[in-house]
PDB file of C-alpha atoms in Angstrom:
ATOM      1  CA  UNK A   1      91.186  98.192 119.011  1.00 42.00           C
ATOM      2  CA  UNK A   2      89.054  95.286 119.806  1.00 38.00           C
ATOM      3  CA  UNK A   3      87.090  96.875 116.612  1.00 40.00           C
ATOM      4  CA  UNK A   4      89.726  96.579 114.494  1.00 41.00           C
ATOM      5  CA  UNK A   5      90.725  92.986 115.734  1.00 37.00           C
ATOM      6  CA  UNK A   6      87.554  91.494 114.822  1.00 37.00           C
ATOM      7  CA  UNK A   7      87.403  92.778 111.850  1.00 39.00           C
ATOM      8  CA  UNK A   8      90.958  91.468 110.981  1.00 41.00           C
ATOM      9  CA  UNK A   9      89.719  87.913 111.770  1.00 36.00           C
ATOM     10  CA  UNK A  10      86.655  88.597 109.546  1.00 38.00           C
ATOM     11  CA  UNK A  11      89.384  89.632 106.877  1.00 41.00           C
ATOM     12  CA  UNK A  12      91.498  86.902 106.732  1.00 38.00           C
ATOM     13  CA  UNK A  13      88.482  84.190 107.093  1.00 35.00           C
ATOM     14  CA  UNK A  14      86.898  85.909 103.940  1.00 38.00           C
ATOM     15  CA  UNK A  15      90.609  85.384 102.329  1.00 38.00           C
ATOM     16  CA  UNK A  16      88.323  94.010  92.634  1.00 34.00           C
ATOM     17  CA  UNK A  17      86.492 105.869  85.668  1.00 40.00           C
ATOM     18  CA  UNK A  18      85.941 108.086  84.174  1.00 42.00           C
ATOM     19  CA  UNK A  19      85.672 108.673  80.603  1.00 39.00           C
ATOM     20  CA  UNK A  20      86.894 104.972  79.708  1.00 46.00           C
ATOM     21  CA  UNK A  21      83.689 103.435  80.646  1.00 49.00           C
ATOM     22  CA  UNK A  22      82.423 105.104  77.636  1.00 49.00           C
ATOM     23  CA  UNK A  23      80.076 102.865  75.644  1.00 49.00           C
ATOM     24  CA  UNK A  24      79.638 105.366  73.108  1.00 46.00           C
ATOM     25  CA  UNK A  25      82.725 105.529  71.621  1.00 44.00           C
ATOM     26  CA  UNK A  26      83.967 103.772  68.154  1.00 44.00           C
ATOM     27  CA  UNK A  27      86.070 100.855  68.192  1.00 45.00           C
ATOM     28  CA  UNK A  28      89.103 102.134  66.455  1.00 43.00           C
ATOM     29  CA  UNK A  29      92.191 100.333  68.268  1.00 50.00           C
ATOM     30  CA  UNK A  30      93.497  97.491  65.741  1.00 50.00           C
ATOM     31  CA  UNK A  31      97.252  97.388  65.973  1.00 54.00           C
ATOM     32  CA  UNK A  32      99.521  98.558  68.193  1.00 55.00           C
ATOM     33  CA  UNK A  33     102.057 101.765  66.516  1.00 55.00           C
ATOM     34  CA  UNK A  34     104.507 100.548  64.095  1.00 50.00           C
ATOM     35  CA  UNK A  35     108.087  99.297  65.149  1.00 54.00           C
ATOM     36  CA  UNK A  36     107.591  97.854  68.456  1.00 62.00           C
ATOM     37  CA  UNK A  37     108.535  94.269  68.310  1.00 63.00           C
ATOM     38  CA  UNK A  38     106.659  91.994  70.095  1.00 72.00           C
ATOM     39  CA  UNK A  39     108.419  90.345  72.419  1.00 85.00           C
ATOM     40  CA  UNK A  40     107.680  89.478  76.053  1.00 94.00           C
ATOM     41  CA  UNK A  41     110.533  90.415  78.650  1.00 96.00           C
ATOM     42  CA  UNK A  42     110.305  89.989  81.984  1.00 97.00           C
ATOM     43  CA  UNK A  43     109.424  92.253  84.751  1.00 98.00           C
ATOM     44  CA  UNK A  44     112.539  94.450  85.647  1.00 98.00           C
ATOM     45  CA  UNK A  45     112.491  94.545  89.649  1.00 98.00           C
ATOM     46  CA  UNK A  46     112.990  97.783  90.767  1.00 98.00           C
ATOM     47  CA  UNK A  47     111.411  97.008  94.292  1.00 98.00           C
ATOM     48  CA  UNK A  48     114.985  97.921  96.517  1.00 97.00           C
ATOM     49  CA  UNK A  49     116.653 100.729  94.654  1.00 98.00           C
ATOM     50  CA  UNK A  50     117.042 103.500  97.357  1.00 97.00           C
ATOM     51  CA  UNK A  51     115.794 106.304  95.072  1.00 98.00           C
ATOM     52  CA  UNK A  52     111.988 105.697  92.552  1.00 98.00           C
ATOM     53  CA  UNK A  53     111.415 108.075  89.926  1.00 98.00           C
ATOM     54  CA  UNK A  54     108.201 107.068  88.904  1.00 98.00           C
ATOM     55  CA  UNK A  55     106.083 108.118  85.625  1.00 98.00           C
ATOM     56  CA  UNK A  56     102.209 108.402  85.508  1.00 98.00           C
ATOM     57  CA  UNK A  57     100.379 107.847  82.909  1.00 97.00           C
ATOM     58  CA  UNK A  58      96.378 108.451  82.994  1.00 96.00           C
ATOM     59  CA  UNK A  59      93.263 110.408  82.935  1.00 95.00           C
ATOM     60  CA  UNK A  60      91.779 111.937  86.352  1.00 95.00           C
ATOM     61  CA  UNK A  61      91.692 108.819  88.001  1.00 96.00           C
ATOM     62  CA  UNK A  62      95.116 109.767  88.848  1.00 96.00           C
ATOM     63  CA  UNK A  63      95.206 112.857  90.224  1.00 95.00           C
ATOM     64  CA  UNK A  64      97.144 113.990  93.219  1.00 96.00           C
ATOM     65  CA  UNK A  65      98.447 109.663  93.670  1.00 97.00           C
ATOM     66  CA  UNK A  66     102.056 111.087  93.664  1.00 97.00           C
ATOM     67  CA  UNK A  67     102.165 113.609  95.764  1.00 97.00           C
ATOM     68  CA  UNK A  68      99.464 110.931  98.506  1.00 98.00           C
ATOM     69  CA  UNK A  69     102.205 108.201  97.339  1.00 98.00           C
ATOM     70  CA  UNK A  70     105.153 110.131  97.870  1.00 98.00           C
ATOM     71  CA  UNK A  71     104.109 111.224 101.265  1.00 97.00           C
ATOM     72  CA  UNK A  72     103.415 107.978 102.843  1.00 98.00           C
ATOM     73  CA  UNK A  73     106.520 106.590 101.188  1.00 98.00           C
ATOM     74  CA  UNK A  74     108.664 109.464 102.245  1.00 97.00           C
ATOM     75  CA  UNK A  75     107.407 109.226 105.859  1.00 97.00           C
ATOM     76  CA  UNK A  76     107.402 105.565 106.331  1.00 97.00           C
ATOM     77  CA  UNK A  77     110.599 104.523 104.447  1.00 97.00           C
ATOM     78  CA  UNK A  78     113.246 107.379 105.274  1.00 94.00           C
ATOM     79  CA  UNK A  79     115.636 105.783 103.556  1.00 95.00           C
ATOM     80  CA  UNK A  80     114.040 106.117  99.970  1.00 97.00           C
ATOM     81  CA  UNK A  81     113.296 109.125  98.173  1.00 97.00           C
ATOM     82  CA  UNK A  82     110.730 109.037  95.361  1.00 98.00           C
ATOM     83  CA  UNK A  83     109.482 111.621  92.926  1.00 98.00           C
ATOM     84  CA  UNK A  84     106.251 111.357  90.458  1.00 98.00           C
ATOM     85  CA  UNK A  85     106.166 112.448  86.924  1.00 98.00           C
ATOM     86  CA  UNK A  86     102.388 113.275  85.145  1.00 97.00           C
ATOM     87  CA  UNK A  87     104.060 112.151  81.277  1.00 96.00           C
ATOM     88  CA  UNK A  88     100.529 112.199  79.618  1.00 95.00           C
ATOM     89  CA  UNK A  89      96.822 112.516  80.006  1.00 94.00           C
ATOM     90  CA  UNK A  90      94.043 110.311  78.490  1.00 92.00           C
ATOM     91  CA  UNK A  91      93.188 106.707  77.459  1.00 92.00           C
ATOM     92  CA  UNK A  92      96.337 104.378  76.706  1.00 94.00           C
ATOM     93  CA  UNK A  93      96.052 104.592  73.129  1.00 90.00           C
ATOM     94  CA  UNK A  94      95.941 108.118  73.410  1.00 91.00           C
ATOM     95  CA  UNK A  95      99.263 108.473  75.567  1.00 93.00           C
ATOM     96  CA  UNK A  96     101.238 105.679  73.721  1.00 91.00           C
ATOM     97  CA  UNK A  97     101.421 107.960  70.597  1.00 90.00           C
ATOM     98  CA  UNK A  98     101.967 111.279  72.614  1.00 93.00           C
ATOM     99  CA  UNK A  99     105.370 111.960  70.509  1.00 93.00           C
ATOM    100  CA  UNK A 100     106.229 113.975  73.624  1.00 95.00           C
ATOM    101  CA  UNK A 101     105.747 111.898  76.610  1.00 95.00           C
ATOM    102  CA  UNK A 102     107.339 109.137  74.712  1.00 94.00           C
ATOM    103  CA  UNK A 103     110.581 111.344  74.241  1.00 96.00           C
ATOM    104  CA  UNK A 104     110.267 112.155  77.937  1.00 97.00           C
ATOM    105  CA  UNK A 105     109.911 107.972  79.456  1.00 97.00           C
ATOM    106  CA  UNK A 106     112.777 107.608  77.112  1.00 96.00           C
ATOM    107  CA  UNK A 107     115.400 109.784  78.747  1.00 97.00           C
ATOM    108  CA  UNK A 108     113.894 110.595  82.165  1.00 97.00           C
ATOM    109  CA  UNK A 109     115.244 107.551  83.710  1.00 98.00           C
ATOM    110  CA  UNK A 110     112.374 106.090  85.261  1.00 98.00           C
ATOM    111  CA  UNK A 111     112.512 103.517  87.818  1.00 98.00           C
ATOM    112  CA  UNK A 112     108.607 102.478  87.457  1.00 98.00           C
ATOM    113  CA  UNK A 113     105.833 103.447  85.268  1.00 98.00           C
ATOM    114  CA  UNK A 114     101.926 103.743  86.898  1.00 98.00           C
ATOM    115  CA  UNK A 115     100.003 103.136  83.627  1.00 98.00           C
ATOM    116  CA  UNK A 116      96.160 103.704  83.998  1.00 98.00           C
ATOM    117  CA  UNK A 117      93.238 104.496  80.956  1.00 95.00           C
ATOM    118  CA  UNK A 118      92.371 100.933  79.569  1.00 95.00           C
ATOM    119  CA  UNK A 119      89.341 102.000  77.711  1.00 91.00           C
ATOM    120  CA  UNK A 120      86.502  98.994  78.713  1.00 90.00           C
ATOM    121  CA  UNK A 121      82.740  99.236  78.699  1.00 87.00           C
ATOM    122  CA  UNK A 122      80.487 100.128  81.104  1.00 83.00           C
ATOM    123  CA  UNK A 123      77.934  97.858  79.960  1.00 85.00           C
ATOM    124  CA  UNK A 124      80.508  95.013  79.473  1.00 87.00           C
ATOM    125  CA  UNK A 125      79.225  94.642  75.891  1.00 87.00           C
ATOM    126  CA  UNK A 126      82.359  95.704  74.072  1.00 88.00           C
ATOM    127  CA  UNK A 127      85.154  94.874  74.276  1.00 86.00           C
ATOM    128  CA  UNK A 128      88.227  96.869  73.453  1.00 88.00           C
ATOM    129  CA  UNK A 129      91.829  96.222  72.172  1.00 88.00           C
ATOM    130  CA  UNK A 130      94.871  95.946  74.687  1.00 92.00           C
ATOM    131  CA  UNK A 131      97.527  96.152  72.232  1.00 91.00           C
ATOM    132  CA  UNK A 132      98.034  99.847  73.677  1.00 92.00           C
ATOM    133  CA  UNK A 133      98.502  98.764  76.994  1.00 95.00           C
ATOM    134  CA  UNK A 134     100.652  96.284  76.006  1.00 95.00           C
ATOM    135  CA  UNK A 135     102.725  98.542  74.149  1.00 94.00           C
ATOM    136  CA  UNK A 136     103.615 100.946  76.779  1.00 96.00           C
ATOM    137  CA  UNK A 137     104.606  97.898  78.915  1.00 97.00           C
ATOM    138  CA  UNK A 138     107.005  96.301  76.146  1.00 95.00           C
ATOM    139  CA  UNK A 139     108.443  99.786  76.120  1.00 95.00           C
ATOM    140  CA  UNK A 140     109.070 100.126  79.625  1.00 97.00           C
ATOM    141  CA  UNK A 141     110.859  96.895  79.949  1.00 97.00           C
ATOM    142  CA  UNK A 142     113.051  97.483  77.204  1.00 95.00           C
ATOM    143  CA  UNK A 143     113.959 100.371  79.327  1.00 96.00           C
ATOM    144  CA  UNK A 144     114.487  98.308  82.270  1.00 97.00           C
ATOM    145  CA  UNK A 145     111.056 100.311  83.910  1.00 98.00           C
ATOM    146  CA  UNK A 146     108.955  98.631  86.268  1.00 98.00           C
ATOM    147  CA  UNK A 147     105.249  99.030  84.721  1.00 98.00           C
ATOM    148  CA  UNK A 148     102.302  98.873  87.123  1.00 98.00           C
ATOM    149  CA  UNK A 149      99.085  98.832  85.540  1.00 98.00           C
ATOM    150  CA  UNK A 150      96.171 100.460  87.495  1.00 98.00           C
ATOM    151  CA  UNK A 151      92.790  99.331  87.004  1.00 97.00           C
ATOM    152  CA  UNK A 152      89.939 101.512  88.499  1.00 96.00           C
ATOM    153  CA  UNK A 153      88.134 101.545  91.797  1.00 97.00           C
ATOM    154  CA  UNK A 154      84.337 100.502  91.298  1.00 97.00           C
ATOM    155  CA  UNK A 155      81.769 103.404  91.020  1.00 96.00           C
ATOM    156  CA  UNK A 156      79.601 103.658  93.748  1.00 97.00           C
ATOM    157  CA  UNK A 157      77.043 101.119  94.278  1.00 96.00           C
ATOM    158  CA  UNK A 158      78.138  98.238  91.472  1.00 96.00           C
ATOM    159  CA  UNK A 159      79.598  95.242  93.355  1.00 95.00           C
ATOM    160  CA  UNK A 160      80.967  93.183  90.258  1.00 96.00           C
ATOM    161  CA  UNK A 161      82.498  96.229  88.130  1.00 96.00           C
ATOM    162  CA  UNK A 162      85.980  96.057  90.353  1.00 97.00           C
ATOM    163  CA  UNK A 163      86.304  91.880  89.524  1.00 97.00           C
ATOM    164  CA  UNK A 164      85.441  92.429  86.178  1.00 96.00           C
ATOM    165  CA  UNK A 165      88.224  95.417  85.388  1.00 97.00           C
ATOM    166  CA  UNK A 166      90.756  93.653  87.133  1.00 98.00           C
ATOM    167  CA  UNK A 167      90.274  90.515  85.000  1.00 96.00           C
ATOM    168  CA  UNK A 168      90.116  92.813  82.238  1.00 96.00           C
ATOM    169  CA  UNK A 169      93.884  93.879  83.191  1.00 97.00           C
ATOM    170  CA  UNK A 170      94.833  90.555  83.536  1.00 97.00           C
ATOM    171  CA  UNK A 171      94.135  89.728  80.385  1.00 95.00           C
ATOM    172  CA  UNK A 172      96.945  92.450  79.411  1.00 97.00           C
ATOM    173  CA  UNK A 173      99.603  91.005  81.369  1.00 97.00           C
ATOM    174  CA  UNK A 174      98.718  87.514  80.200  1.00 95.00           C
ATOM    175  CA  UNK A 175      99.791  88.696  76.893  1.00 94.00           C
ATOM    176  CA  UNK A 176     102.886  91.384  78.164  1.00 96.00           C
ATOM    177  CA  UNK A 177     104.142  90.168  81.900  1.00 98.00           C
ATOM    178  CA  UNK A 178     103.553  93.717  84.042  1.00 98.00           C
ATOM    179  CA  UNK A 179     102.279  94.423  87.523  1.00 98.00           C
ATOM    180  CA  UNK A 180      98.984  95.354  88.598  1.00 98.00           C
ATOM    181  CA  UNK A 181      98.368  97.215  91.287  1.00 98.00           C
ATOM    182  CA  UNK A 182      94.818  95.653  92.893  1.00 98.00           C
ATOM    183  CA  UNK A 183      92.839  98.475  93.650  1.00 98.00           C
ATOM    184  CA  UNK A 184      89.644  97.666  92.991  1.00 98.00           C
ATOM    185  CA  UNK A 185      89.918  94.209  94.811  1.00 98.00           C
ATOM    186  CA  UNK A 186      91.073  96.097  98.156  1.00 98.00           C
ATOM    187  CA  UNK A 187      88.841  98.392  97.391  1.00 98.00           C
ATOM    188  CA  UNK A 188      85.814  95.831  97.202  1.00 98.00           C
ATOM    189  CA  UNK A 189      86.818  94.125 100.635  1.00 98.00           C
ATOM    190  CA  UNK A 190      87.422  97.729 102.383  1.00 98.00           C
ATOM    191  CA  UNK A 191      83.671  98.618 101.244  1.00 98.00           C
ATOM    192  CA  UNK A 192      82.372  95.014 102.488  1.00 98.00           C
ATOM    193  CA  UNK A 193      83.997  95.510 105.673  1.00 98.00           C
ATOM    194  CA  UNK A 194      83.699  99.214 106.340  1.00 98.00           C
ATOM    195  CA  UNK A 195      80.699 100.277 104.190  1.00 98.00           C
ATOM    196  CA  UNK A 196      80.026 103.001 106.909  1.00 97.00           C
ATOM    197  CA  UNK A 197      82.977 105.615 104.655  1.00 98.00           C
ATOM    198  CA  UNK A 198      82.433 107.971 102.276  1.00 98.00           C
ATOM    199  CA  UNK A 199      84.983 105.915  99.895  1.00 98.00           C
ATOM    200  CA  UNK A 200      83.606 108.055  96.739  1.00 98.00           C
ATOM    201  CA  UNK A 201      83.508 111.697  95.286  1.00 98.00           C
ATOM    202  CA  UNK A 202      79.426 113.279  94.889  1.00 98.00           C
ATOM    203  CA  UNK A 203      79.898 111.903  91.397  1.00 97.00           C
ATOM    204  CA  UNK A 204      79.335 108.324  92.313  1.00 97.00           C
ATOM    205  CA  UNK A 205      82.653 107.972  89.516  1.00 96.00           C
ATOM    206  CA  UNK A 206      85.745 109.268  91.092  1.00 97.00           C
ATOM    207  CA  UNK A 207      87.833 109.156  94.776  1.00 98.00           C
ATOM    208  CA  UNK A 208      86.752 110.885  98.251  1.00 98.00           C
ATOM    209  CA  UNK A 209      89.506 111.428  99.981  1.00 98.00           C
ATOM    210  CA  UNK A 210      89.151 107.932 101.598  1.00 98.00           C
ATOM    211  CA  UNK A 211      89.152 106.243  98.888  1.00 98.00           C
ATOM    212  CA  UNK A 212      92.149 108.290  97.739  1.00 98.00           C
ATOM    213  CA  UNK A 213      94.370 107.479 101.007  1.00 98.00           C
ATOM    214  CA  UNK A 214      93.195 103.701  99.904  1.00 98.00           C
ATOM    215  CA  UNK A 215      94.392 103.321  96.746  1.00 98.00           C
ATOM    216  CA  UNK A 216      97.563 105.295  97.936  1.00 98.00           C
ATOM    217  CA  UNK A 217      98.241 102.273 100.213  1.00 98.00           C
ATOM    218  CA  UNK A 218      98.125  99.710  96.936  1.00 98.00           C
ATOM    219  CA  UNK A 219     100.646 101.445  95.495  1.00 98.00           C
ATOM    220  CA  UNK A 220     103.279 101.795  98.332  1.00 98.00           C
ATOM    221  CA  UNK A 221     103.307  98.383  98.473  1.00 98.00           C
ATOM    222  CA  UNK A 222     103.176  97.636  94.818  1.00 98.00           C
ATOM    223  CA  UNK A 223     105.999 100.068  93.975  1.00 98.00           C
ATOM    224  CA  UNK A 224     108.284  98.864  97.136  1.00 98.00           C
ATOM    225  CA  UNK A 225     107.324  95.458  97.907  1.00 98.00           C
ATOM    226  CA  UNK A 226     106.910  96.539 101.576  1.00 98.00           C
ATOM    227  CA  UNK A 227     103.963  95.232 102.785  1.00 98.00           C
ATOM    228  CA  UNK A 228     102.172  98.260 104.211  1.00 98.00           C
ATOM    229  CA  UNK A 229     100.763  96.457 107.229  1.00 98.00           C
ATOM    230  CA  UNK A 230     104.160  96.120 108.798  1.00 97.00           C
ATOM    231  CA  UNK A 231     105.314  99.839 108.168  1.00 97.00           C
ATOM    232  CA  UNK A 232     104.656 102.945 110.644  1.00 96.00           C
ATOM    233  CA  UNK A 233     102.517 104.885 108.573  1.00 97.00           C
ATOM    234  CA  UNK A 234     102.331 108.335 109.481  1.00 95.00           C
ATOM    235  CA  UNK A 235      98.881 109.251 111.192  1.00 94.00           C
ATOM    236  CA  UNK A 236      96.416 111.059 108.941  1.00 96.00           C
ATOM    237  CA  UNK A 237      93.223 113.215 109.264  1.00 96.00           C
ATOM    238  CA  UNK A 238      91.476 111.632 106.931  1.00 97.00           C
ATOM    239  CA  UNK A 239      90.873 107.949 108.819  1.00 97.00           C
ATOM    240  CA  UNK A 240      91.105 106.975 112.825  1.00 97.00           C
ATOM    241  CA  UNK A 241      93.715 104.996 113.588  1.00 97.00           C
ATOM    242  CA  UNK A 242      92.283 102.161 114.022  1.00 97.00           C
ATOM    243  CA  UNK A 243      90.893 102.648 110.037  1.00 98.00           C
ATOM    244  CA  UNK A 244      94.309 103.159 108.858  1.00 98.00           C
ATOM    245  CA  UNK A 245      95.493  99.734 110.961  1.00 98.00           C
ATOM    246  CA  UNK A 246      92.345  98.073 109.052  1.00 98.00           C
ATOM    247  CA  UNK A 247      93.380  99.735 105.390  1.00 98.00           C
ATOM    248  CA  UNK A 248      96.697  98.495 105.383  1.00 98.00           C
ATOM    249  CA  UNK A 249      96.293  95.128 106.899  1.00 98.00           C
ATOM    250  CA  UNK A 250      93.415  95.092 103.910  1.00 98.00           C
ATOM    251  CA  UNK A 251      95.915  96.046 101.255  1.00 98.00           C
ATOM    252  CA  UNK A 252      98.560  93.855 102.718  1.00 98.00           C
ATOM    253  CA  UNK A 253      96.251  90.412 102.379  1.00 98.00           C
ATOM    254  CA  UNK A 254      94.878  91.400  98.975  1.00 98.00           C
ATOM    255  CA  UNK A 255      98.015  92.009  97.322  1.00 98.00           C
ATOM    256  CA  UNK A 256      99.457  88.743  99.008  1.00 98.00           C
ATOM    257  CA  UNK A 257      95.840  86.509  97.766  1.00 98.00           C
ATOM    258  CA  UNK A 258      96.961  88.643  94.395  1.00 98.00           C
ATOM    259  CA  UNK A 259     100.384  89.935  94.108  1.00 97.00           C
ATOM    260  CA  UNK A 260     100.767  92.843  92.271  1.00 98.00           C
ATOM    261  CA  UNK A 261     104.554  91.670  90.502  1.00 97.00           C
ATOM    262  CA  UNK A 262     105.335  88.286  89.683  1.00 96.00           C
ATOM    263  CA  UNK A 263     109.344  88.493  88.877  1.00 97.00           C
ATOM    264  CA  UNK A 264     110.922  85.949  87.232  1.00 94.00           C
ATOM    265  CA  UNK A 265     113.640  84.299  89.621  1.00 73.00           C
TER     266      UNK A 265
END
């Protein structure tokens, strides 16, 4: 414990994928898809309903986060009950004109929306459209859906890619108001504090099952507004407990130094 206390102190005295990183690939966003008006709502707070029905959009960066989300939610929070829906695999302009998954947000009554695949560069020297991303989060307001965007963890060994995606995403909701879920910031300070884990798959690219149970954390607390350092997390195999005390007090401070949804009062 005294482990974990000392690191806590160093915490708050210190207080940012896949095939979208692809360089190769034509710039051939211009416009968002005809008949969407442009118009800038605010963020519908679904933070205390009892029940989350929750829609996933994304390429393998998001596999397995509802069941991992679900679970922790489930376990923690008895008194809500939450269920995850894969809509659509891919990059965001690839989902936001899947006739299919669109049909589905529409009429599955979705409480919040994880949207993940903003196509940016690897080497930083393009840079791509948002008016995608900002499409699917015009539509989910309209339908009074929370949408959380979900910008990447960093791949292994690059220290700046995690700030630089983030800011990428904040660009978006400068334009469309939208959460973001800050996993590559708690990310950053878990690997600066604990650099000991294995945080990433053999592919340098995608989540170990630490990293996994990490960015679980940021979005229990993005999709409920509880902060996870004050819940009673059920114990896992995956960290020690004093880990999992470190992880959520981690995800707790980033999201409060950047909150994930700004609601309008």
């Amino acid at each position: 414990m005294r482990y974990t206390i000392f690191i806590w102190v160093i915490l708050l005295s210190a207080c940012s994928s896949g095939s979208n990183k692809d360089d190769t690939l034509p710039v051939i966003e211009k416009d968002p898809p005809p008949g969407d008006l442009v118009v800038n709502l605010s963020i519908p707070n679904n933070q205390n309903l009892e029940e989350y029905k929750v829609a996933i959009v994304g390429n393998s960066h998001t596999s397995g986060l509802g069941n991992r989300v679900s679970d922790l939610i489930t376990q923690s929070m008895p008194n809500k009950k939450i269920s995850f829906v894969h809509l659509s695999s891919g990059f965001l302009v690839e989902t936001v004109a899947d006739a299919s998954a669109q049909s589905e947000f529409k009429n599955g009554g979705f409480t919040h929306i994880v949207l993940q695949g903003l196509r940016y560069s690897q080497s930083r020297s393009i840079t791509y459209p948002t008016s995608y991303a900002e499409t699917w989060i015009q539509r989910a307001k309209t339908l009074g859906v929370t949408p959380i965007l979900f910008p990447e963890h960093p791949q292994r060994g690059d220290l700046t890619e995690a700030r630089y995606v983030h800011s990428l995403h904040m660009n978006v909701i400068n334009n469309q108001k939208a959460c973001i879920a800050p996993v590559g910031l708690v990310w950053d300070k878990a690997l600066q504090l604990v650099p000991s884990l294995t945080y990433h798959a053999p592919d340098g690219n995608h989540a170990a099952e630490v990293g996994q149970y990490l960015t679980s954390l940021v979005f229990v607390e993005a999709i409920t507004g509880q902060r996870v350092d004050s819940l009673s997390l059920p114990q896992t195999q995956i960290v020690s407990p004093d880990i999992q005390l470190l992880f959520a007090q981690i995800t707790s401070q980033v999201i409060y130094d950047n909150p994930a949804c700004q609601f309008d009062s």
